[in-house]
């Protein structure tokens, strides 16, 4: 759940001093969000420090095994018997940040992918100590940003709550589309798009584009909670998408009651392939 | 004889003066259907239902009775619901046989016109369904209503005999006649909002602001916004500038309505359909263009369309709750 003091921010909008977490449950979400963060950093010529358990791990957002002058992978845990050492993590990060300084790199992005360590004895305590150091490095800084991916499959509820409480910011996927009228953001649990604002014929093309990036062969969930208006053409478009070969249903979740009333009135909700899902 | 069940679509008027003439026409029609294994539906008032049940005896158990006031709720919706009933029955290999007495009391002249148009248009919409529809019209109805029924039903029934109706008018021609009269002008001083940009969120904000002082419910506001957006989108795509929007309220015999009008300088081609024919789920091909007008009709209480050399006007009505501003 959102805590009162946590801010939700698209990864590309993270700013220096932000120590963010990303609780994810699938590889596609991890790749999508962390990949955008890594790519964005390298494109802006910032240093990217990827803290992981496995030095051979692929870094999201860059081609496998691609060497990059600004990308450093820090293996925090060498070998199966060694343990994650918060002080070593702190020293390694501090050294890399100092090195970036010396080379005149204006900003540093840290990715701390550490939830694998929860399986070790005292895993949570060790991880929380690492978070403490990350907070000290990041929060007062005008140049360092950090994101901690939290793999829900490796955390129990108490772990997740304890870890989230250490992050004032929650990283969110970058919008697939955003303007003053409409925002489209990819969702992963369930897979689909979250729509907010208003959708009419002037933005059918961007909806179609956003739908095209979704994995094929599965139901597409559209979170309509933030959508104040949808026109008949867009509903028609969704029915067409649902009718395409190899696509599952298009499920409309959390529609406002007024919008549901419109669908009921025109009978679109009965179209094959189009389903009304979770209530508002 | 009605008795020859050919499976062809029939739409007959049963003019009657008094209960005996009503039953003389209705009972053979219903019994035919039961004997043929049709799905038999009787849409009537409670009083008529009792009459029919008495006359049918045990056979009444084979008949679905539906309350007329609920059935005849909205011309386009009634047409669509009935059509999907006919399709569903046909899917089971059964013919839909419907005895339906339309409701005319308490209808405004504009509503009467739309129900008459629906009687005409269903001849087109039901053509391939094999359904059999019999519509009783009481002689006590206003003469214009009975006269129109002879134009909208290809055949007339007397007792158990059906004969061709010489006064029958081609449905599209009848529909065009319904629109012969020019629309009255909007009230003096009604502001005309010019629409030039394809981005319509500001237009919806304007409409929502205009209706703020009315008692329009949130759901009806959403219906109106969807309908207006659809009509304006059509005008932007297929019409000619200038496109303008006008909104006003109107009181008619105590009924309050919100009227929303979209005008443009273009004119529609013949055969536009005017959104009068319900789309069929299995034949949903014409997804674009004026197909959305069908939905616009469902969303509004009433839609008036005039198109010609002088341009096109689409007037959407939504009934407001309460009477006389109450």
Tab-separated table of C-alpha atoms in Angstrom, chain A residues 179-181 198-204 228-233 235-237 239-240 257-259 261-263 265-268 270-272, chain B residues 77 81 84 198-202 204 218-219 222-223 225-227 229-230 233 237 279 281 284 286-288 291-296 298-299:
chain	number	residue	atom	x	y	z
A	179	UNK	CA	0.180	15.094	-22.658
A	180	UNK	CA	-2.058	17.504	-20.765
A	181	UNK	CA	-5.175	15.518	-21.731
A	198	UNK	CA	-9.718	11.866	-21.504
A	199	UNK	CA	-9.650	9.778	-24.646
A	200	UNK	CA	-11.280	10.769	-27.915
A	201	UNK	CA	-10.594	10.508	-31.656
A	202	UNK	CA	-7.670	12.948	-31.451
A	203	UNK	CA	-5.719	10.287	-29.490
A	204	UNK	CA	-6.885	6.975	-30.913
A	228	UNK	CA	-12.834	10.729	-17.175
A	229	UNK	CA	-14.021	10.177	-20.710
A	230	UNK	CA	-13.823	7.605	-23.480
A	231	UNK	CA	-15.480	8.032	-26.858
A	232	UNK	CA	-17.317	5.440	-28.911
A	233	UNK	CA	-14.487	5.230	-31.420
A	235	UNK	CA	-14.430	1.483	-27.436
A	236	UNK	CA	-14.765	0.328	-31.021
A	237	UNK	CA	-10.999	0.236	-31.368
A	239	UNK	CA	-13.309	-4.304	-29.544
A	240	UNK	CA	-11.314	-4.563	-32.773
A	257	UNK	CA	-20.101	4.137	-12.782
A	258	UNK	CA	-21.056	6.860	-15.286
A	259	UNK	CA	-18.825	5.306	-17.922
A	261	UNK	CA	-23.707	3.322	-17.647
A	262	UNK	CA	-22.718	4.568	-21.108
A	263	UNK	CA	-21.375	1.145	-22.067
A	265	UNK	CA	-26.668	1.934	-22.755
A	266	UNK	CA	-24.966	1.371	-26.077
A	267	UNK	CA	-24.582	-2.355	-25.526
A	268	UNK	CA	-20.829	-2.403	-26.235
A	270	UNK	CA	-21.721	-7.311	-24.681
A	271	UNK	CA	-19.308	-7.247	-27.595
A	272	UNK	CA	-17.335	-10.441	-27.950
B	77	UNK	CA	-33.460	0.317	-27.871
B	81	UNK	CA	-33.737	-5.661	-28.144
B	84	UNK	CA	-31.669	-9.585	-30.879
B	198	UNK	CA	-10.097	18.105	-33.286
B	199	UNK	CA	-9.206	18.018	-29.600
B	200	UNK	CA	-12.593	17.950	-27.920
B	201	UNK	CA	-11.840	17.887	-24.206
B	202	UNK	CA	-12.419	21.648	-23.984
B	204	UNK	CA	-16.821	18.634	-23.175
B	218	UNK	CA	-23.997	12.298	-13.724
B	219	UNK	CA	-24.823	9.306	-15.899
B	222	UNK	CA	-21.718	11.261	-19.482
B	223	UNK	CA	-24.196	9.980	-22.098
B	225	UNK	CA	-20.799	14.049	-23.605
B	226	UNK	CA	-20.286	10.773	-25.477
B	227	UNK	CA	-23.105	11.613	-27.894
B	229	UNK	CA	-18.301	14.004	-29.001
B	230	UNK	CA	-19.460	11.415	-31.536
B	233	UNK	CA	-16.193	13.944	-34.482
B	237	UNK	CA	-14.350	14.063	-40.348
B	279	UNK	CA	-25.857	-3.039	-35.848
B	281	UNK	CA	-22.881	-8.217	-33.445
B	284	UNK	CA	-19.968	-5.468	-37.185
B	286	UNK	CA	-18.856	-0.618	-40.666
B	287	UNK	CA	-17.024	0.376	-37.532
B	288	UNK	CA	-16.269	3.842	-38.798
B	291	UNK	CA	-22.296	3.899	-37.511
B	292	UNK	CA	-21.775	5.685	-34.198
B	293	UNK	CA	-25.030	7.528	-34.774
B	294	UNK	CA	-26.851	4.381	-33.782
B	295	UNK	CA	-25.209	4.608	-30.364
B	296	UNK	CA	-25.949	8.335	-30.222
B	298	UNK	CA	-29.435	5.099	-27.699
B	299	UNK	CA	-27.644	7.628	-25.516
